[in-house]
Amino acid sequence: MTSVKYYPILKWRSGEKQALKELPEGVKKEIAPIIEIVDDEEVTNVLDFVKELNGINKIYFDSSYIEEGGGVDYLESLISQAVLDGVTVLPVLTYDEFKSRSNNFLEVSSELLVKVTLPADFEGDSYETIFTSLESWNNNYDLKVSVLLDLGLVEDRNVANRQFSELKSVLNNYLRKTSFLNIVIGITSFPDDLSSIPSGGESFYKRYDIKIFKALFNSQEFNDFKEKLSYSDYGVTKFTDSEIDFSKLRYGILPKARYTITDSYWILKGQRDNETKEWIKNHPALAQTIYSSDYYYGEGFSPGDYDIMERALGHIKGNPQKKIGPGGNTNWVTNAVSHHVTVVVNELSKVFDLSELT
């Protein structure tokens, strides 16, 4: 069985990076983060960050979101410099990038993760062509291929049923006897638009992502290659405030808290008084709501949960004189990621019958 079963997808932003640093060693060793570079960051800065991530054995970088088609060039520079620095980072390519540029990584990487979108584009290559090409490469070169089957956004039961059926079909018809190093199932059910949640309100979004993976893993028809299956998601930061059009916001960004629970993503929004512009519900109020709820996992569950506890109390635990502020959006992204990653690692430890990690 492959040692790593969770590939969390995180953007190259301050909150997500801080969360990775803060995770306890027992959680770090169970994840292989996929970091999405969305802007041209200095390669040396990226590699300096990787060097600080003690305890994470595998880290991947995806530069396909860099604008104007410069992503693969950037990724080549990153991987090549990593080799010179003695740092292990691994490339993620879309299937189209793989077709045109995969040879460029033969001398500088030991593994390649290729994203294949499900369902496949009807105007693009067929599944037969895609997986035959990847399998041929995997068998002929020392650079081994892992496949990320990207099911995209799954927000309701109808889409979940369709994508689950598509996923099973692809696994049965094209991947059952392949020799890929790993097959990663990528899904997200975290909404990409939170505008439907009113100021001061909250909402719960079903976690179809993990439900689909558990249903797949528990299906008897895949017993023969379950050891190759791993899980990936975008957690709670697929949608971020940096993607908001600030010109359309009358009162700026409202405080938000994202908290993963057993069956849902729980999202809470802050609120201002329309007349006085004073906060009715701010970050400390959101922290208090989570901390006092039955959903709270406990202060010892993750670094994010500990921080939520102190934000709710308004002071350092055990020292009421040492006040602590509400925290900003970056702090709350860190808390959300830290908590979510720990939740999923523990869930997968049960799915794969491993020992509890916290």
Short mmCIF file of C-alpha atoms in Angstrom, two decimals:
data_model
loop_
_atom_site.label_atom_id
_atom_site.label_comp_id
_atom_site.label_asym_id
_atom_site.label_seq_id
_atom_site.Cartn_x
_atom_site.Cartn_y
_atom_site.Cartn_z
CA MET A 1 0.00 0.00 0.00
CA THR A 2 1.31 3.45 -0.85
CA SER A 3 2.22 5.31 2.31
CA VAL A 4 0.51 8.62 1.52
CA LYS A 5 -3.25 8.61 1.04
CA TYR A 6 -4.14 12.29 1.07
CA TYR A 7 -3.11 14.90 -1.50
CA PRO A 8 -4.61 18.21 -0.30
CA ILE A 9 -4.67 20.89 -3.01
CA LEU A 10 -3.66 24.28 -1.64
CA LYS A 11 -2.95 27.64 -3.23
CA TRP A 12 0.42 29.34 -2.81
CA ARG A 13 -0.86 31.90 -0.33
CA SER A 14 0.11 32.96 3.19
CA GLY A 15 -2.72 31.29 5.11
CA GLU A 16 -2.29 27.92 3.44
CA LYS A 17 1.51 27.97 3.79
CA GLN A 18 1.30 28.81 7.48
CA ALA A 19 -1.15 25.96 8.04
CA LEU A 20 1.28 23.48 6.47
CA LYS A 21 4.07 24.69 8.72
CA GLU A 22 1.96 24.36 11.87
CA LEU A 23 0.62 20.84 11.29
CA PRO A 24 1.91 18.28 13.80
CA GLU A 25 4.44 15.73 12.59
CA GLY A 26 1.93 12.88 12.75
CA VAL A 27 -0.31 14.65 10.24
CA LYS A 28 2.51 15.95 8.02
CA LYS A 29 3.81 12.46 7.33
CA GLU A 30 0.40 11.38 6.02
CA ILE A 31 -0.02 14.05 3.35
CA ALA A 32 1.46 14.95 -0.04
CA PRO A 33 0.33 18.54 -0.67
CA ILE A 34 -0.29 19.78 -4.20
CA ILE A 35 0.59 23.48 -4.25
CA GLU A 36 -1.02 25.59 -6.98
CA ILE A 37 1.23 28.45 -8.06
CA VAL A 38 -1.03 31.15 -9.48
CA ASP A 39 1.52 33.95 -9.96
CA ASP A 40 5.18 34.07 -10.93
CA GLU A 41 6.78 33.65 -7.52
CA GLU A 42 10.56 33.67 -7.26
CA VAL A 43 11.74 30.06 -7.47
CA THR A 44 14.16 30.62 -4.58
CA ASN A 45 11.27 31.75 -2.34
CA VAL A 46 9.30 28.61 -3.14
CA LEU A 47 12.22 26.31 -2.43
CA ASP A 48 13.10 28.14 0.80
CA PHE A 49 9.54 27.44 1.95
CA VAL A 50 9.82 23.75 1.05
CA LYS A 51 12.98 23.47 3.12
CA GLU A 52 11.01 24.65 6.16
CA LEU A 53 8.37 21.90 5.81
CA ASN A 54 10.05 19.30 7.97
CA GLY A 55 8.09 16.06 8.10
CA ILE A 56 6.35 16.25 4.71
CA ASN A 57 7.92 13.62 2.49
CA LYS A 58 6.31 14.55 -0.83
CA ILE A 59 5.25 17.92 -2.14
CA TYR A 60 3.92 18.62 -5.63
CA PHE A 61 3.66 21.85 -7.57
CA ASP A 62 1.05 22.72 -10.18
CA SER A 63 1.76 25.83 -12.27
CA SER A 64 -0.98 25.33 -14.87
CA TYR A 65 -2.90 28.35 -13.53
CA ILE A 66 -0.16 30.84 -14.37
CA GLU A 67 -1.54 33.09 -17.07
CA GLU A 68 -0.36 33.33 -20.69
CA GLY A 69 0.80 29.74 -20.90
CA GLY A 70 4.00 30.19 -18.92
CA GLY A 71 3.18 27.54 -16.35
CA VAL A 72 5.28 24.68 -17.67
CA ASP A 73 8.31 26.92 -18.20
CA TYR A 74 8.02 28.02 -14.60
CA LEU A 75 7.62 24.44 -13.39
CA GLU A 76 10.72 23.34 -15.31
CA SER A 77 12.73 26.13 -13.68
CA LEU A 78 11.40 25.18 -10.25
CA ILE A 79 12.17 21.46 -10.57
CA SER A 80 15.60 22.07 -12.11
CA GLN A 81 16.62 24.48 -9.34
CA ALA A 82 15.28 22.06 -6.73
CA VAL A 83 17.64 19.39 -8.03
CA LEU A 84 20.59 21.77 -7.74
CA ASP A 85 19.53 22.67 -4.18
CA GLY A 86 19.01 19.04 -3.17
CA VAL A 87 15.30 19.63 -2.56
CA THR A 88 12.68 17.08 -3.64
CA VAL A 89 9.64 18.59 -5.32
CA LEU A 90 7.49 16.86 -7.91
CA PRO A 91 5.69 18.25 -10.98
CA VAL A 92 1.97 18.21 -11.74
CA LEU A 93 0.95 18.51 -15.39
CA THR A 94 -2.39 18.63 -17.14
CA TYR A 95 -2.78 15.94 -19.77
CA ASP A 96 -2.27 18.51 -22.55
CA GLU A 97 0.91 19.73 -20.88
CA PHE A 98 2.06 16.14 -20.54
CA LYS A 99 1.62 15.53 -24.27
CA SER A 100 3.78 18.50 -25.22
CA ARG A 101 6.36 18.85 -22.45
CA SER A 102 6.75 15.67 -20.40
CA ASN A 103 10.17 14.85 -21.92
CA ASN A 104 11.57 17.98 -20.30
CA PHE A 105 11.24 16.39 -16.86
CA LEU A 106 13.00 13.10 -17.59
CA GLU A 107 16.35 14.16 -16.15
CA VAL A 108 15.12 16.16 -13.18
CA SER A 109 12.28 14.22 -11.54
CA SER A 110 11.48 10.71 -10.36
CA GLU A 111 7.71 11.00 -10.54
CA LEU A 112 5.09 12.89 -12.54
CA LEU A 113 1.46 13.49 -11.52
CA VAL A 114 -0.85 13.97 -14.52
CA LYS A 115 -4.31 15.52 -14.15
CA VAL A 116 -7.07 13.92 -16.22
CA THR A 117 -10.45 15.65 -16.13
CA LEU A 118 -13.60 13.54 -15.71
CA PRO A 119 -15.61 13.48 -17.86
CA ALA A 120 -13.16 13.86 -20.72
CA ASP A 121 -13.66 16.66 -23.25
CA PHE A 122 -15.70 15.16 -26.09
CA GLU A 123 -13.62 17.18 -28.58
CA GLY A 124 -10.34 16.04 -27.05
CA ASP A 125 -8.58 12.70 -26.73
CA SER A 126 -10.63 9.70 -25.68
CA TYR A 127 -10.04 7.87 -22.43
CA GLU A 128 -8.51 5.04 -24.46
CA THR A 129 -5.97 7.41 -26.01
CA ILE A 130 -5.25 9.22 -22.76
CA PHE A 131 -4.56 6.19 -20.60
CA THR A 132 -2.80 4.19 -23.30
CA SER A 133 -0.41 7.10 -23.80
CA LEU A 134 0.21 7.49 -20.09
CA GLU A 135 0.68 3.76 -19.58
CA SER A 136 3.15 3.52 -22.45
CA TRP A 137 5.19 6.35 -20.94
CA ASN A 138 5.03 4.79 -17.48
CA ASN A 139 6.41 1.49 -18.81
CA ASN A 140 9.19 2.97 -20.94
CA TYR A 141 10.83 5.59 -18.70
CA ASP A 142 12.27 5.78 -15.21
CA LEU A 143 10.07 8.80 -14.54
CA LYS A 144 6.99 7.09 -13.13
CA VAL A 145 3.45 8.37 -13.66
CA SER A 146 0.73 8.84 -11.09
CA VAL A 147 -2.73 9.89 -12.27
CA LEU A 148 -5.02 12.49 -10.69
CA LEU A 149 -8.60 11.87 -11.80
CA ASP A 150 -10.20 15.29 -11.38
CA LEU A 151 -13.98 15.08 -10.87
CA GLY A 152 -14.25 18.83 -10.32
CA LEU A 153 -16.93 20.51 -8.24
CA VAL A 154 -19.63 18.20 -6.86
CA GLU A 155 -22.24 20.20 -4.96
CA ASP A 156 -25.44 18.16 -5.21
CA ARG A 157 -26.58 14.57 -5.25
CA ASN A 158 -27.36 14.40 -8.97
CA VAL A 159 -23.85 15.53 -9.91
CA ALA A 160 -22.42 13.19 -7.27
CA ASN A 161 -24.27 10.23 -8.78
CA ARG A 162 -23.12 11.10 -12.32
CA GLN A 163 -19.51 11.60 -11.36
CA PHE A 164 -19.45 8.48 -9.20
CA SER A 165 -20.73 6.45 -12.14
CA GLU A 166 -18.18 8.06 -14.49
CA LEU A 167 -15.37 7.39 -12.03
CA LYS A 168 -16.26 3.72 -11.66
CA SER A 169 -16.47 3.32 -15.41
CA VAL A 170 -13.03 4.83 -15.96
CA LEU A 171 -11.46 2.73 -13.23
CA ASN A 172 -13.03 -0.49 -14.50
CA ASN A 173 -12.45 0.05 -18.21
CA TYR A 174 -9.09 1.78 -18.32
CA LEU A 175 -7.19 1.62 -15.02
CA ARG A 176 -7.82 -1.78 -13.47
CA LYS A 177 -4.70 -3.41 -14.94
CA THR A 178 -2.45 -0.42 -15.40
CA SER A 179 0.91 -0.03 -13.68
CA PHE A 180 0.60 3.59 -12.59
CA LEU A 181 2.38 4.39 -9.36
CA ASN A 182 -0.72 5.87 -7.77
CA ILE A 183 -4.31 6.76 -8.71
CA VAL A 184 -5.50 9.90 -6.93
CA ILE A 185 -9.22 10.72 -6.84
CA GLY A 186 -9.63 14.51 -6.85
CA ILE A 187 -12.99 16.05 -5.88
CA THR A 188 -14.29 19.15 -4.16
CA SER A 189 -17.67 19.99 -2.67
CA PHE A 190 -16.66 23.31 -1.17
CA PRO A 191 -18.72 25.97 -3.02
CA ASP A 192 -16.96 28.44 -5.29
CA ASP A 193 -19.52 31.16 -4.52
CA LEU A 194 -20.48 32.14 -0.98
CA SER A 195 -22.67 35.09 -1.95
CA SER A 196 -25.88 33.20 -1.17
CA ILE A 197 -24.99 33.23 2.54
CA PRO A 198 -26.41 36.47 4.03
CA SER A 199 -24.45 38.75 6.33
CA GLY A 200 -24.50 37.26 9.81
CA GLY A 201 -25.75 33.94 8.44
CA GLU A 202 -24.34 30.47 8.13
CA SER A 203 -24.80 27.50 5.87
CA PHE A 204 -23.91 23.81 5.63
CA TYR A 205 -22.70 22.20 2.39
CA LYS A 206 -22.67 18.42 2.14
CA ARG A 207 -19.27 16.83 1.73
CA TYR A 208 -20.04 14.73 -1.32
CA ASP A 209 -16.30 14.70 -2.05
CA ILE A 210 -15.30 12.42 0.83
CA LYS A 211 -18.58 10.50 0.55
CA ILE A 212 -17.76 9.55 -3.05
CA PHE A 213 -14.29 8.39 -2.12
CA LYS A 214 -15.52 6.33 0.82
CA ALA A 215 -18.23 4.75 -1.34
CA LEU A 216 -15.64 3.88 -3.97
CA PHE A 217 -13.19 2.43 -1.49
CA ASN A 218 -15.87 0.39 0.25
CA SER A 219 -17.10 -1.08 -3.04
CA GLN A 220 -16.09 -4.71 -3.38
CA GLU A 221 -15.52 -4.41 -7.12
CA PHE A 222 -12.27 -2.48 -6.56
CA ASN A 223 -10.71 -4.77 -3.97
CA ASP A 224 -7.99 -5.82 -6.41
CA PHE A 225 -6.34 -2.41 -6.65
CA LYS A 226 -7.47 -0.41 -3.63
CA GLU A 227 -3.86 -0.13 -2.54
CA LYS A 228 -3.26 2.32 -5.39
CA LEU A 229 -6.16 4.64 -4.54
CA SER A 230 -5.62 7.96 -2.78
CA TYR A 231 -7.80 10.99 -2.10
CA SER A 232 -7.42 14.66 -2.99
CA ASP A 233 -9.57 17.73 -2.38
CA TYR A 234 -9.42 21.53 -2.33
CA GLY A 235 -10.44 21.63 1.30
CA VAL A 236 -11.96 24.92 2.40
CA THR A 237 -9.90 27.40 0.40
CA LYS A 238 -10.85 26.74 -3.21
CA PHE A 239 -12.75 30.02 -3.05
CA THR A 240 -10.67 32.82 -1.55
CA ASP A 241 -11.14 36.52 -0.90
CA SER A 242 -8.38 37.36 -3.37
CA GLU A 243 -10.78 36.33 -6.14
CA ILE A 244 -13.42 38.87 -5.10
CA ASP A 245 -14.10 42.01 -7.13
CA PHE A 246 -13.55 44.55 -4.33
CA SER A 247 -15.17 47.34 -6.36
CA LYS A 248 -18.52 45.64 -5.85
CA LEU A 249 -18.19 45.38 -2.07
CA ARG A 250 -19.91 48.18 -0.18
CA TYR A 251 -18.47 47.47 3.26
CA GLY A 252 -15.33 45.48 2.45
CA ILE A 253 -14.77 41.82 3.16
CA LEU A 254 -16.99 40.31 5.84
CA PRO A 255 -15.31 38.04 8.38
CA LYS A 256 -15.81 34.39 7.50
CA ALA A 257 -15.11 31.09 9.20
CA ARG A 258 -14.93 27.76 7.43
CA TYR A 259 -15.14 24.66 9.60
CA THR A 260 -15.18 21.08 8.36
CA ILE A 261 -17.49 18.70 10.23
CA THR A 262 -18.36 15.05 9.69
CA ASP A 263 -20.86 15.42 6.86
CA SER A 264 -20.63 19.08 5.84
CA TYR A 265 -18.65 22.23 5.37
CA TRP A 266 -19.93 24.76 7.89
CA ILE A 267 -19.51 28.36 6.73
CA LEU A 268 -20.26 31.36 8.94
CA LYS A 269 -20.32 35.02 7.92
CA GLY A 270 -19.88 38.16 9.98
CA GLN A 271 -22.14 41.19 9.93
CA ARG A 272 -22.00 44.98 10.23
CA ASP A 273 -24.75 47.34 11.33
CA ASN A 274 -25.89 49.08 8.15
CA GLU A 275 -26.31 52.41 9.93
CA THR A 276 -23.42 52.63 12.38
CA LYS A 277 -21.05 50.33 10.43
CA GLU A 278 -20.17 48.73 13.78
CA TRP A 279 -19.62 45.00 13.93
CA ILE A 280 -22.62 42.96 15.04
CA LYS A 281 -20.79 39.71 14.39
CA ASN A 282 -17.01 39.76 13.99
CA HIS A 283 -14.25 37.13 14.02
CA PRO A 284 -14.33 36.66 17.82
CA ALA A 285 -18.10 36.12 17.63
CA LEU A 286 -17.62 33.52 14.91
CA ALA A 287 -14.93 31.85 17.03
CA GLN A 288 -17.28 31.78 20.01
CA THR A 289 -20.05 30.22 17.89
CA ILE A 290 -17.74 27.40 16.77
CA TYR A 291 -16.11 26.93 20.18
CA SER A 292 -19.44 26.62 22.02
CA SER A 293 -21.07 24.38 19.42
CA ASP A 294 -21.47 20.61 19.43
CA TYR A 295 -19.46 20.54 16.18
CA TYR A 296 -16.23 21.77 17.79
CA TYR A 297 -13.54 19.06 17.70
CA GLY A 298 -11.71 20.28 20.76
CA GLU A 299 -8.73 22.54 21.36
CA GLY A 300 -6.23 19.68 21.08
CA PHE A 301 -7.44 18.42 17.71
CA SER A 302 -5.38 20.71 15.48
CA PRO A 303 -3.42 23.98 15.70
CA GLY A 304 -6.40 25.68 14.05
CA ASP A 305 -8.79 24.44 16.73
CA TYR A 306 -6.47 25.69 19.45
CA ASP A 307 -6.35 29.12 17.83
CA ILE A 308 -10.15 29.20 17.52
CA MET A 309 -10.38 28.49 21.25
CA GLU A 310 -8.07 31.39 22.13
CA ARG A 311 -9.83 33.76 19.70
CA ALA A 312 -13.12 32.82 21.35
CA LEU A 313 -11.74 33.45 24.84
CA GLY A 314 -10.02 36.64 23.75
CA HIS A 315 -6.82 35.77 25.59
CA ILE A 316 -4.01 33.25 25.78
CA LYS A 317 -5.18 30.09 27.51
CA GLY A 318 -4.22 30.17 31.18
CA ASN A 319 -3.28 33.84 31.07
CA PRO A 320 -6.35 36.11 30.95
CA GLN A 321 -4.11 39.18 31.10
CA LYS A 322 -2.50 38.27 27.78
CA LYS A 323 -5.15 39.42 25.32
CA ILE A 324 -5.36 38.03 21.80
CA GLY A 325 -6.89 39.84 18.85
CA PRO A 326 -9.61 38.65 16.49
CA GLY A 327 -7.21 37.66 13.73
CA GLY A 328 -7.57 38.60 10.09
CA ASN A 329 -8.63 36.67 7.02
CA THR A 330 -5.19 35.07 6.66
CA ASN A 331 -5.31 33.72 10.24
CA TRP A 332 -8.71 32.26 9.60
CA VAL A 333 -7.62 30.59 6.38
CA THR A 334 -4.77 29.03 8.36
CA ASN A 335 -7.21 27.76 10.99
CA ALA A 336 -9.60 26.38 8.37
CA VAL A 337 -6.85 24.54 6.47
CA SER A 338 -5.20 23.17 9.61
CA HIS A 339 -8.50 21.83 10.91
CA HIS A 340 -9.67 20.45 7.56
CA VAL A 341 -6.44 18.60 6.75
CA THR A 342 -6.44 17.00 10.19
CA VAL A 343 -10.09 15.97 9.83
CA VAL A 344 -9.43 14.27 6.49
CA VAL A 345 -6.25 12.53 7.66
CA ASN A 346 -8.19 11.04 10.55
CA GLU A 347 -11.09 10.04 8.31
CA LEU A 348 -8.75 8.32 5.88
CA SER A 349 -6.96 6.56 8.72
CA LYS A 350 -10.27 4.80 9.37
CA VAL A 351 -11.01 4.18 5.70
CA PHE A 352 -7.61 2.53 5.20
CA ASP A 353 -7.70 0.91 8.61
CA LEU A 354 -4.70 2.79 9.92
CA SER A 355 -4.11 4.01 13.46
CA GLU A 356 -5.65 7.28 14.63
CA LEU A 357 -3.23 10.17 14.31
CA THR A 358 -4.57 12.61 16.89
#
